[in-house]
Amino acid sequence: MHRWFFANEREECVVREEAEEEGPAVNTEDEAEKELRKIVYTDWPFCVTTESPLQGNEYMAITGNCDSLGNWNPKEVYLMLAVDCKCRCDCKCIKFEAKVRIPRNKDIEYRYCIVGYDPLMDDVIIRFWEVMITPRIIRTCHNMLKDCDAFGKIDRDALEPTVDRGWVTTETIVQFKIFNAPFYWLKQAPRLLYIYIQPMFETSPEQCLNQSSEPVRLTLAEAGRRSTAPSQQNQRLAFTEVANLNLTEKLQFQPKNGVRCGPQDLQLYHFSLSHPLETLYRIDLYTYAYKAASDEPSYHYGYGFIQPEELHDSEGELRININCASTHRPLIEMSLQYLIVRPTESINCDLSLTYERFWREKHLPMDIGHRGSGCTYRLGDDVYRENTLFAFKRAAASDADMVELDVMLTKDAQVVIYHDYTLTFALCSAWCVEKLLVNYDVMVMPHEHFNRSRLMAMGGRKRGDTIIVPFDSFYYEELRLVQPLRYVSSASGCSANCEKHLLDQMPFPLLSDIFNDDLLSLPPRVGVNVEVKWPQMDTKGRWQDSSSKPTFDRNYYVDTVLDVVFRCAGKRRIIFSSFDADICIMLRFKQNYYPVMLLLQSPDRPIQFADQRVNTLENAAYLACIMEMFGLNFHTTTLFKQPLILGHIKDLHMQGIAWGSETADVDIRDKLKRYGVIGVTYDRIDQSNQVGDELEGYIYCIDSLATRNHVKNLIETEKIVKCAR
């Protein structure tokens, strides 16, 4: 008999010893099926408190691993009701309760989360959720007498809750960047302005008339699943928060008179919207009188609007007319940049687990192979090529904890592992390729597919004796035609399967090849640091590394990379990273599983990125903290000049990884690990003495009918000589 009538008694959860068998056990298939059908349910009381007040349309909710708790589905959470806190202590906490019918034949795992909920549209946005690696659990032997939970704290005495922001599921995130007072004054003298941005739901006049003639009907969810007060009406969920990259460490709701947008301020407005295509934005500007007293409030200075059709791409820049609040005449113009983060339809993330900001403190610092076994280098007659399957195998064989690789999209949207934004073609004849072998890794393209005229038509630019062509101008099948003039082969690797061994050294592998055990069987312990390449503008107004403006939409670009990782990576450890701040923000908010790190350049470089969020260390640290990224990927120069920065970012609940040419020295790596980095990325992880000469990069030649036999003989001779060792 089930003792549910003693459920309120306190008892220890002890594993019961099996009783001695008095006779032969009778266990038939029919009896087993009957036992499975006998699932006992009970109404379990959930109780949780939170110290922060909830905003309009925000609710505390529960999610878990049973049907009544939604099976971790972010759209099927169970909403709780706010109740009066009757704590004996004089606390200011807010209390929520719910009774949920759960099965008692298995352990129930659950988490609390704060959601935005629209009762009419039955729309849910995950605002904040508990991110402990081990969720809360109700065991089959637990009883109902337990203390009320604290949101984000398994232990109520914990100093800080382990809570993170949600990610986009069906909603959209829109960010406005208002940096350095971007105002163009027409006739007025410049003054300090405060900006308040309000998203507004836009409806046609006919819809307004129809809505006014019909009463608003509010539905209560069955069994308390969507329990809402009758006075709550449809708000078309929209949450507006703002952060100053110079001052704050988290997003906060706007004050009623806006936030300061002075010449030194970097204000980032963050909107979570359920209906972005129907949302317009009203911009209100406030200021103070020149001789205002300290207690005198600000007054309304001007206003403007952003229509939803103006936000047509993933990113862009707007110029907005601001009218006077009193005369309604044109007053000033202001410019702002925007970013739109849309949900990725091809992947499904739930609330069961996350590694976004998880790191075991007792874990030893990682050794990370830069581009596998390092940048392309020559050792004797052999060339060890970066970002190839062969390089990743060598890194794994050398006990690398993780390999770092670079990914970009080809013209047909294939995710290819490659570092450079462009392909450099030599104008000289293929007869002179042997001269280029001294400093470059030479690749040959077939003349039938490429010539100089076509390269120029593909967006190529002539620079000296070369033609530079953007990488995203090539189809993947075209890149597979490349033939390297030199291979590296070892007797042990080539004796078993020579053709496969040579294939592993070919450039342009797909990202999916890394996770294909038939092509590359990396041990499960080896993680992958996926650096997503995206060119940026520098302070000179030029595109990074002779690149050009990207042709892909940002959302499509990131979605394509995420789709490959979520389909193929399985349980392998993955870290995303990028030098581009917007790419990192998208990677952070499009999924809730893998950690994201912001890459930083050396501060000693004479030309930095134009993006103010990443060209200074302080701004980058605050941005990563505000967006709740895993941490920063520092250049070694930064850490040697400011070693205390690692302590600062740990206070911000982030981690650091180091990279740079100095990490080739083992003493430098040990020093960085003592500083507190969780990983060091370095070249030639398979060598202790770092021998070999680094090449200047790739250079491509186009053969012809006259030179084809010569090039073919070079390639065949290379294979015969090296494979016969």
XYZ file of C-alpha atoms in Angstrom:
725
model
C 0.000 0.000 0.000
C 1.241 3.487 -0.862
C 1.668 5.658 2.247
C 0.609 8.993 0.708
C -1.421 9.828 3.815
C 1.901 10.131 5.664
C 3.321 12.532 3.093
C 3.519 15.389 5.574
C 5.773 13.474 7.949
C 9.489 14.203 7.914
C 11.533 11.119 7.080
C 14.994 10.434 5.808
C 15.541 9.267 2.252
C 17.147 5.877 2.867
C 17.581 3.090 0.381
C 15.638 0.128 1.747
C 17.258 -3.255 1.920
C 15.636 -5.991 -0.101
C 13.576 -8.441 1.965
C 14.621 -12.057 2.029
C 12.710 -14.178 -0.410
C 10.356 -16.588 1.311
C 9.443 -18.466 -1.826
C 9.869 -18.476 -5.557
C 9.079 -15.087 -7.160
C 6.330 -14.978 -9.711
C 7.023 -12.370 -12.379
C 5.157 -12.642 -15.644
C 5.028 -10.186 -18.525
C 1.373 -9.395 -17.778
C 2.180 -8.417 -14.217
C 5.066 -6.236 -15.369
C 2.778 -4.387 -17.761
C 0.228 -3.867 -14.990
C 2.900 -2.390 -12.735
C 3.925 0.045 -15.471
C 0.334 1.187 -15.811
C 0.110 1.888 -12.080
C 1.682 5.318 -12.021
C 0.826 7.152 -8.846
C 0.457 10.936 -8.977
C 0.316 13.475 -6.218
C -0.214 17.226 -5.977
C 3.231 18.453 -5.028
C 3.574 21.913 -3.453
C 6.249 24.154 -4.989
C 7.359 27.299 -3.232
C 10.069 29.796 -4.195
C 11.088 33.298 -3.169
C 12.969 35.970 -5.057
C 14.497 39.209 -3.850
C 13.970 41.157 -7.072
C 10.476 42.394 -7.920
C 8.964 41.193 -11.181
C 7.946 43.595 -13.904
C 4.670 43.773 -15.801
C 3.838 40.520 -17.583
C 6.640 38.696 -15.755
C 5.809 35.490 -13.882
C 7.686 32.912 -11.869
C 7.403 29.494 -13.501
C 8.583 25.892 -13.129
C 10.007 23.568 -15.767
C 11.025 19.947 -15.366
C 11.312 16.446 -16.767
C 7.659 15.384 -16.591
C 4.582 16.172 -18.680
C 3.015 18.455 -16.096
C 6.212 20.555 -15.971
C 6.574 20.706 -19.737
C 9.480 18.268 -20.196
C 11.956 21.189 -20.220
C 10.139 22.819 -23.142
C 10.533 26.623 -22.807
C 7.008 27.097 -24.187
C 5.378 24.665 -21.743
C 6.441 26.037 -18.377
C 4.056 25.973 -15.403
C 3.196 29.442 -14.099
C 3.127 30.115 -10.357
C 1.015 32.502 -8.320
C 2.382 35.294 -6.142
C 1.370 35.032 -2.478
C 2.007 37.073 0.643
C 5.305 36.235 2.275
C 4.710 35.300 5.935
C 8.316 34.959 6.985
C 8.944 35.713 10.620
C 12.012 37.733 9.713
C 11.553 41.216 8.333
C 12.485 40.295 4.771
C 11.436 41.916 1.527
C 11.312 38.783 -0.574
C 8.495 37.935 -2.976
C 6.949 34.500 -2.671
C 5.379 32.257 -5.326
C 3.519 29.000 -4.892
C 1.979 26.297 -7.068
C 0.609 22.789 -6.691
C 1.499 20.547 -9.599
C 0.393 16.957 -10.155
C 3.618 14.988 -10.662
C 4.333 11.246 -10.954
C 5.903 9.595 -7.922
C 7.401 6.563 -9.619
C 10.514 8.453 -10.762
C 12.806 11.260 -9.661
C 11.540 14.656 -10.795
C 14.133 17.204 -11.889
C 13.059 20.819 -12.101
C 14.221 24.417 -12.339
C 12.612 27.784 -11.673
C 12.526 30.502 -14.295
C 11.104 33.979 -14.775
C 9.111 34.325 -17.962
C 7.234 36.987 -19.838
C 3.734 35.777 -20.622
C 0.964 37.146 -22.834
C -2.312 35.473 -21.745
C -4.192 36.201 -24.971
C -1.532 35.012 -27.390
C -0.320 32.296 -24.983
C 3.178 33.540 -25.730
C 6.125 32.817 -23.415
C 9.560 34.468 -23.281
C 12.259 33.015 -21.037
C 13.597 36.053 -19.215
C 15.815 34.428 -16.558
C 16.383 30.825 -15.536
C 18.397 28.764 -13.066
C 21.564 27.405 -14.644
C 22.973 25.028 -12.049
C 24.539 22.029 -13.780
C 22.619 19.707 -11.443
C 18.952 20.750 -11.367
C 16.725 20.584 -8.317
C 15.364 17.114 -7.705
C 12.398 15.466 -5.980
C 13.234 11.854 -5.236
C 10.625 9.167 -4.844
C 11.399 8.938 -1.124
C 11.142 12.681 -0.434
C 8.162 14.059 1.436
C 6.362 17.364 1.061
C 7.753 19.018 4.172
C 10.626 21.116 2.931
C 11.792 24.689 3.138
C 10.767 27.211 0.520
C 13.316 27.426 -2.308
C 15.264 30.565 -3.184
C 15.382 31.465 -6.866
C 18.816 30.643 -8.261
C 20.157 29.166 -5.015
C 20.298 25.498 -4.123
C 21.737 26.643 -0.806
C 19.798 29.580 0.604
C 22.981 30.898 2.204
C 24.714 31.239 -1.168
C 25.999 34.752 -1.807
C 24.793 35.112 -5.394
C 22.196 33.233 -7.437
C 23.218 31.125 -10.438
C 20.778 32.699 -12.865
C 21.265 33.634 -16.522
C 19.209 35.430 -19.103
C 17.190 33.409 -21.547
C 17.739 33.065 -25.269
C 15.517 33.752 -28.257
C 12.942 31.009 -28.831
C 10.118 32.697 -30.735
C 10.821 36.286 -29.738
C 13.350 38.647 -31.347
C 16.059 40.761 -29.752
C 16.646 44.246 -31.144
C 19.602 46.320 -29.979
C 20.126 50.043 -30.585
C 23.614 51.479 -30.166
C 23.705 55.194 -29.301
C 27.378 56.025 -28.924
C 29.114 59.367 -28.310
C 26.052 61.653 -28.607
C 25.313 61.114 -32.344
C 23.214 64.281 -32.714
C 23.265 66.710 -35.642
C 22.064 70.073 -34.413
C 20.149 72.200 -36.912
C 19.714 75.574 -35.224
C 20.031 74.765 -31.543
C 23.194 74.855 -29.475
C 24.395 71.374 -28.422
C 23.393 70.263 -24.945
C 23.333 67.098 -22.846
C 20.339 64.899 -23.700
C 18.659 61.951 -22.016
C 16.950 59.366 -24.228
C 13.980 57.162 -23.449
C 12.919 54.604 -26.104
C 9.491 53.017 -25.879
C 8.423 50.116 -28.147
C 4.810 50.514 -29.244
C 2.419 48.028 -30.830
C 1.121 49.325 -34.150
C -2.416 48.459 -35.309
C -4.511 49.687 -38.183
C -7.493 52.006 -37.475
C -9.900 49.236 -38.428
C -8.389 46.901 -35.854
C -8.592 49.575 -33.189
C -12.298 50.104 -33.910
C -12.966 46.376 -33.821
C -11.118 45.945 -30.554
C -12.964 48.828 -28.911
C -16.344 47.376 -29.847
C -15.584 43.930 -28.438
C -14.697 43.129 -24.838
C -11.272 41.689 -24.123
C -11.608 38.040 -23.220
C -9.088 36.546 -20.870
C -8.726 32.792 -20.596
C -7.494 30.899 -17.579
C -5.286 27.906 -18.252
C -6.461 24.439 -17.426
C -5.329 23.169 -14.033
C -3.413 26.356 -13.371
C -1.043 25.849 -16.294
C -1.581 29.420 -17.472
C -3.069 31.061 -14.414
C -3.374 34.835 -14.824
C -5.323 37.542 -13.079
C -8.492 38.689 -14.913
C -7.294 42.276 -15.025
C -4.192 41.419 -17.066
C -4.530 42.365 -20.729
C -2.563 41.673 -23.860
C 0.710 43.612 -23.773
C 2.319 42.160 -26.911
C 5.379 41.265 -24.883
C 8.123 43.876 -25.069
C 10.867 44.363 -22.506
C 13.228 47.325 -22.754
C 16.547 47.455 -20.942
C 19.649 49.579 -21.289
C 23.298 49.492 -20.238
C 26.192 51.916 -20.430
C 29.367 50.132 -21.511
C 31.436 52.606 -19.501
C 29.546 52.393 -16.231
C 27.320 49.366 -15.695
C 27.748 45.628 -15.445
C 24.241 44.502 -16.379
C 21.142 45.510 -18.296
C 18.663 47.604 -16.338
C 15.228 49.033 -16.989
C 15.152 52.639 -18.153
C 14.407 55.457 -15.731
C 11.272 57.363 -16.661
C 13.241 60.341 -18.011
C 15.724 58.292 -20.022
C 19.461 57.667 -19.746
C 22.268 60.101 -20.400
C 23.696 60.078 -23.934
C 26.700 62.360 -23.684
C 29.839 62.530 -25.854
C 31.586 59.853 -23.751
C 28.611 57.541 -23.231
C 28.152 54.200 -24.989
C 24.487 53.353 -24.426
C 23.183 49.963 -25.530
C 19.376 49.553 -25.672
C 18.188 45.954 -25.521
C 14.621 45.010 -26.573
C 12.988 41.574 -26.284
C 9.952 41.589 -28.576
C 7.328 39.015 -29.393
C 6.076 40.844 -32.532
C 8.983 42.836 -34.026
C 7.323 43.364 -37.418
C 4.424 45.173 -35.748
C 6.483 47.212 -33.290
C 7.471 50.840 -33.774
C 9.722 52.772 -31.422
C 9.066 56.184 -29.953
C 12.190 58.116 -28.983
C 11.743 60.812 -26.342
C 14.544 63.239 -25.521
C 14.799 65.014 -22.167
C 17.142 67.696 -20.912
C 17.606 70.128 -18.029
C 17.435 73.882 -18.040
C 20.796 75.641 -18.148
C 20.305 77.106 -14.673
C 18.249 74.306 -13.212
C 18.378 73.671 -9.487
C 19.583 70.319 -8.206
C 16.015 69.218 -7.418
C 14.456 70.519 -10.628
C 13.162 67.740 -12.931
C 14.069 67.419 -16.587
C 11.659 68.541 -19.296
C 10.559 66.963 -22.569
C 12.851 68.291 -25.300
C 11.890 66.386 -28.466
C 10.582 63.158 -29.949
C 10.965 60.919 -32.990
C 9.878 57.538 -34.328
C 11.444 54.435 -35.846
C 9.089 52.511 -38.089
C 9.363 48.696 -38.178
C 9.931 48.656 -41.947
C 13.136 50.640 -41.437
C 14.705 47.657 -39.661
C 14.803 45.442 -42.711
C 18.212 43.727 -42.350
C 20.052 42.098 -39.475
C 22.057 45.277 -38.957
C 22.234 48.813 -40.220
C 22.347 52.497 -39.381
C 19.400 54.870 -39.120
C 19.111 58.649 -39.274
C 16.095 59.884 -37.317
C 14.397 63.267 -37.384
C 13.667 64.674 -33.929
C 10.856 67.196 -33.594
C 10.478 69.782 -30.870
C 8.185 68.627 -28.072
C 6.385 71.988 -27.909
C 6.362 73.374 -31.478
C 6.597 69.981 -33.275
C 9.070 71.461 -35.753
C 12.298 69.745 -36.856
C 14.836 70.203 -34.104
C 17.806 67.875 -34.569
C 18.796 64.661 -36.307
C 20.298 61.675 -34.576
C 21.889 58.497 -35.877
C 22.016 55.056 -34.316
C 23.085 51.571 -35.266
C 20.888 48.534 -34.768
C 21.274 44.772 -34.543
C 18.465 42.218 -34.824
C 18.848 38.722 -33.334
C 16.234 36.324 -34.692
C 15.624 32.770 -33.423
C 17.292 29.863 -35.208
C 14.545 27.615 -36.511
C 16.778 24.611 -37.219
C 17.832 24.038 -33.598
C 15.805 23.385 -30.466
C 17.224 24.292 -27.076
C 15.517 23.420 -23.825
C 15.932 24.201 -20.131
C 17.470 20.909 -19.057
C 21.165 21.837 -19.215
C 23.601 24.593 -20.111
C 27.369 25.031 -20.210
C 27.243 28.695 -21.216
C 29.148 29.899 -18.161
C 30.126 26.682 -16.418
C 33.724 25.927 -15.496
C 34.973 23.558 -12.821
C 37.336 25.532 -10.624
C 39.493 22.449 -10.025
C 39.919 21.815 -13.754
C 43.498 22.266 -14.928
C 44.162 24.956 -17.575
C 43.720 23.683 -21.108
C 46.343 23.391 -23.847
C 44.651 24.500 -27.072
C 46.149 23.777 -30.483
C 46.044 26.946 -32.602
C 44.533 26.009 -35.992
C 45.299 22.412 -35.073
C 49.070 22.107 -34.865
C 49.804 25.766 -35.599
C 50.033 28.243 -38.451
C 51.409 26.793 -41.685
C 55.144 26.191 -41.322
C 57.981 24.474 -43.168
C 60.191 21.854 -41.584
C 62.848 20.686 -44.019
C 61.110 19.774 -47.279
C 57.727 19.306 -45.595
C 54.938 21.830 -45.077
C 52.673 21.384 -42.073
C 49.419 23.005 -43.086
C 47.037 24.781 -40.688
C 43.309 24.069 -40.356
C 43.504 20.612 -41.937
C 42.388 17.218 -40.671
C 46.036 16.233 -40.451
C 46.768 19.208 -38.189
C 43.873 18.350 -35.873
C 45.003 14.717 -35.665
C 48.524 15.770 -34.693
C 47.147 18.070 -31.994
C 44.947 15.311 -30.581
C 47.865 12.858 -30.626
C 49.875 15.416 -28.623
C 47.302 15.443 -25.792
C 45.696 18.741 -26.733
C 42.649 19.466 -24.590
C 41.076 21.451 -27.406
C 41.762 22.481 -30.986
C 41.042 25.969 -32.315
C 39.808 26.444 -35.867
C 38.399 29.207 -38.071
C 35.173 28.902 -40.048
C 33.644 30.924 -42.876
C 30.877 30.455 -45.422
C 31.440 29.866 -49.111
C 29.187 31.394 -51.736
C 26.881 28.365 -51.542
C 26.774 28.616 -47.723
C 29.024 25.680 -46.902
C 30.790 26.060 -43.539
C 34.482 25.686 -44.436
C 37.489 25.724 -42.118
C 39.795 28.488 -43.345
C 41.449 31.508 -41.781
C 41.978 34.230 -44.410
C 39.184 36.439 -45.691
C 40.649 36.441 -49.199
C 42.486 34.217 -51.665
C 45.636 35.734 -53.181
C 46.405 34.738 -56.781
C 49.859 35.276 -58.279
C 49.926 36.896 -61.725
C 53.129 35.161 -62.722
C 53.097 32.017 -64.816
C 52.897 28.636 -63.183
C 56.438 28.038 -64.430
C 57.707 30.220 -61.552
C 55.835 28.465 -58.768
C 59.064 26.959 -57.457
C 60.269 30.458 -56.556
C 57.169 31.028 -54.481
C 57.715 27.838 -52.522
C 60.418 29.553 -50.481
C 58.014 31.802 -48.561
C 54.504 30.543 -49.369
C 52.357 27.461 -49.338
C 51.560 27.249 -53.051
C 48.216 25.978 -54.351
C 47.287 25.399 -57.992
C 43.888 26.103 -59.540
C 42.889 24.523 -62.891
C 42.788 26.905 -65.836
C 39.435 25.518 -67.056
C 37.671 27.007 -64.050
C 39.635 30.189 -63.429
C 41.397 32.912 -65.324
C 42.280 36.490 -64.586
C 39.137 37.920 -66.156
C 36.896 35.701 -64.087
C 38.769 36.481 -60.882
C 38.225 40.192 -61.468
C 34.539 39.561 -62.211
C 34.245 37.679 -58.896
C 35.176 40.836 -57.018
C 38.936 40.520 -57.265
C 41.202 43.531 -56.823
C 44.600 43.817 -58.442
C 47.301 44.680 -55.956
C 50.867 44.674 -57.255
C 51.664 41.289 -58.792
C 48.619 39.609 -57.267
C 44.822 39.525 -57.492
C 42.960 39.411 -54.167
C 39.539 37.716 -54.313
C 37.050 37.552 -51.396
C 36.647 34.085 -49.952
C 32.847 34.178 -50.144
C 33.063 34.573 -53.944
C 33.948 30.886 -54.344
C 31.704 27.841 -54.333
C 32.792 24.898 -52.227
C 33.168 22.641 -55.255
C 35.555 25.185 -56.764
C 37.722 25.167 -53.648
C 37.921 21.387 -53.778
C 39.771 21.695 -57.104
C 42.814 23.112 -55.312
C 45.985 21.013 -55.513
C 48.867 21.774 -53.116
C 52.359 21.558 -54.540
C 53.814 20.155 -51.324
C 52.656 17.530 -48.877
C 53.935 16.311 -45.573
C 53.888 12.549 -45.145
C 55.200 10.194 -42.534
C 55.960 6.548 -43.120
C 53.592 5.427 -40.389
C 50.748 7.607 -41.571
C 51.159 6.925 -45.262
C 51.814 3.202 -45.194
C 48.277 2.258 -44.172
C 46.295 4.392 -46.592
C 48.303 6.831 -48.667
C 45.404 8.486 -50.467
C 43.512 9.177 -47.245
C 46.671 10.475 -45.620
C 47.186 12.940 -48.446
C 43.506 13.880 -48.396
C 43.830 14.836 -44.719
C 46.376 17.480 -45.726
C 44.108 19.203 -48.229
C 42.894 22.709 -47.325
C 39.236 23.730 -47.002
C 37.773 20.873 -44.943
C 34.164 21.295 -43.888
C 33.277 21.968 -40.275
C 31.163 18.822 -40.316
C 34.298 16.792 -41.193
C 35.684 17.526 -37.724
C 32.786 15.623 -36.163
C 32.820 12.797 -38.734
C 34.457 9.760 -37.133
C 34.982 8.151 -40.537
C 37.146 11.071 -41.681
C 38.626 12.281 -38.401
C 38.269 10.247 -35.250
C 39.161 12.828 -32.612
C 39.000 11.396 -29.084
C 35.854 12.516 -27.232
C 38.014 14.343 -24.672
C 39.265 16.802 -27.332
C 37.077 19.896 -27.505
C 36.753 22.357 -30.376
C 37.053 26.141 -30.202
C 35.115 27.387 -33.232
C 36.193 30.909 -34.193
C 33.517 32.443 -36.421
C 35.203 34.801 -38.868
C 33.542 38.086 -39.802
C 35.533 41.064 -41.222
C 35.374 44.410 -39.436
C 36.201 47.987 -40.244
C 39.382 49.404 -38.714
C 40.098 52.892 -37.443
C 41.453 53.847 -40.876
C 38.079 53.142 -42.472
C 39.304 50.024 -44.271
C 38.096 46.458 -44.092
C 40.168 44.082 -42.003
C 43.032 42.179 -43.719
C 42.271 43.446 -47.247
C 38.767 41.978 -47.034
C 35.524 43.581 -48.180
C 31.993 44.082 -46.911
C 30.357 40.723 -46.094
C 27.691 39.557 -48.497
C 25.776 37.335 -46.083
C 23.052 38.373 -43.690
C 24.374 38.043 -40.137
C 21.475 35.947 -38.866
C 21.736 33.533 -41.779
C 25.511 33.335 -41.364
C 25.386 32.460 -37.664
C 22.389 30.141 -38.088
C 24.281 28.118 -40.697
C 27.249 27.606 -38.374
C 25.016 26.721 -35.415
C 23.060 24.239 -37.500
C 26.215 22.262 -38.334
C 27.415 22.221 -34.725
C 24.077 21.175 -33.235
C 23.610 18.462 -35.871
C 27.081 16.981 -35.769
C 28.916 17.842 -32.543
C 27.040 15.449 -30.278
C 28.430 15.584 -26.728
C 31.791 17.056 -27.709
C 32.848 20.196 -25.841
C 32.442 23.297 -27.989
C 33.403 26.934 -27.413
C 32.410 29.680 -29.833
C 34.576 32.765 -30.254
C 34.882 35.758 -32.554
C 36.583 39.142 -32.793
C 33.260 40.646 -33.884
C 31.068 41.734 -30.955
C 27.772 41.346 -32.815
C 28.651 37.803 -33.883
C 29.337 36.945 -30.229
C 26.036 38.514 -29.148
C 24.169 36.458 -31.734
C 25.933 33.254 -30.724
C 25.069 33.983 -27.100
C 21.365 34.668 -27.599
C 20.579 32.140 -30.343
C 21.311 29.128 -28.129
C 21.706 28.329 -24.450
C 24.082 25.383 -24.521
C 27.604 26.307 -25.664
C 29.792 29.059 -24.138
C 30.826 32.132 -26.153
C 34.051 34.131 -25.799
C 34.948 37.545 -27.187
C 38.362 37.641 -28.884
C 40.595 40.676 -28.373
C 43.478 41.974 -30.467
C 46.859 43.026 -29.180
C 46.663 46.547 -27.718
C 50.032 47.316 -29.350
C 48.680 47.031 -32.878
C 48.861 50.460 -34.535
C 45.487 49.962 -36.237
C 42.606 48.766 -34.079
C 39.021 47.861 -34.900
C 36.661 50.785 -35.295
C 34.064 49.173 -33.028
C 34.452 50.923 -29.675
C 33.056 47.908 -27.868
C 36.168 45.830 -28.630
C 39.016 48.283 -29.243
C 39.450 48.989 -25.520
C 39.804 46.375 -22.821
C 37.391 48.000 -20.371
C 34.561 48.269 -22.899
C 35.071 44.685 -24.048
C 34.985 43.391 -20.474
C 31.763 45.250 -19.664
C 30.144 44.158 -22.935
C 30.958 40.490 -22.293
C 29.621 40.802 -18.739
C 26.426 42.578 -19.799
C 25.729 40.005 -22.517
C 26.602 37.187 -20.070
C 29.306 35.608 -22.215
C 31.680 32.953 -20.920
C 34.628 35.324 -20.939
C 37.387 36.996 -22.953
C 40.130 35.581 -25.150
C 43.086 37.853 -24.388
C 46.218 38.557 -26.348
C 49.280 37.839 -24.208
C 50.410 41.465 -24.480
C 47.270 42.534 -22.649
C 47.863 40.122 -19.785
C 51.507 41.090 -19.367
C 50.620 44.775 -19.217
C 47.536 44.325 -17.016
C 47.788 40.971 -15.182
C 45.185 42.083 -12.636
C 42.516 42.101 -15.370
C 42.030 38.353 -14.841
C 40.986 38.971 -11.244
C 38.602 41.672 -12.431
C 36.845 39.468 -14.969
C 36.578 36.643 -12.435
C 34.757 39.104 -10.180
C 32.426 39.594 -13.146
C 31.878 35.794 -13.268
C 33.866 35.317 -16.474
C 36.944 33.359 -17.532
C 39.992 34.121 -19.667
C 41.963 32.341 -22.378
C 45.316 33.585 -23.696
C 46.638 33.551 -27.256
C 49.520 35.156 -29.148
C 52.940 34.395 -30.584
C 54.568 34.616 -27.132
C 52.763 31.443 -26.034
C 55.259 29.391 -28.060
C 57.535 29.634 -25.011
C 56.704 27.000 -22.397
C 57.785 29.340 -19.583
C 55.345 31.974 -20.846
C 52.546 29.399 -20.930
C 53.272 28.345 -17.372
C 53.296 31.966 -16.278
C 49.938 32.640 -17.918
C 48.435 29.593 -16.240
C 49.652 30.870 -12.881
C 47.970 34.179 -13.659
C 44.666 32.304 -13.780
C 43.749 31.694 -17.428
C 41.746 28.544 -18.061
C 43.490 27.835 -21.360
C 46.420 28.823 -23.570
C 46.206 28.711 -27.358
C 49.542 28.184 -29.073
C 51.223 26.907 -32.246
C 53.042 23.590 -32.789
C 51.479 21.882 -29.842
C 53.072 18.684 -31.129
C 56.587 20.077 -30.587
C 58.479 20.963 -27.448
C 61.249 22.903 -29.212
C 59.029 24.815 -31.685
C 61.338 24.136 -34.656
C 60.452 25.113 -38.220
C 59.936 28.308 -40.200
C 56.482 29.863 -40.418
C 55.382 30.650 -43.966
C 53.782 33.919 -45.031
C 50.546 32.182 -45.970
C 48.809 30.725 -48.986
C 49.303 31.859 -52.565
C 47.383 30.481 -55.535
C 48.483 29.960 -59.126
C 46.449 29.181 -62.225
C 47.883 26.577 -64.553
C 47.568 26.619 -68.330
C 47.883 24.166 -71.188
C 51.542 25.091 -71.518
C 52.355 24.654 -67.838
C 49.957 21.863 -66.927
C 52.374 19.016 -67.482
C 55.049 20.856 -65.532
C 52.748 21.381 -62.538
C 51.436 17.848 -62.757
C 54.952 16.456 -62.691
C 55.787 18.560 -59.622
C 52.768 17.202 -57.752
C 53.363 13.591 -58.755
C 57.052 13.797 -57.898
C 56.134 15.206 -54.482
C 53.793 12.281 -53.810
C 56.248 9.632 -54.995
C 59.215 10.971 -53.065
C 57.431 11.541 -49.776
C 55.150 8.522 -49.823
C 58.105 6.231 -50.525
C 59.995 7.216 -47.376
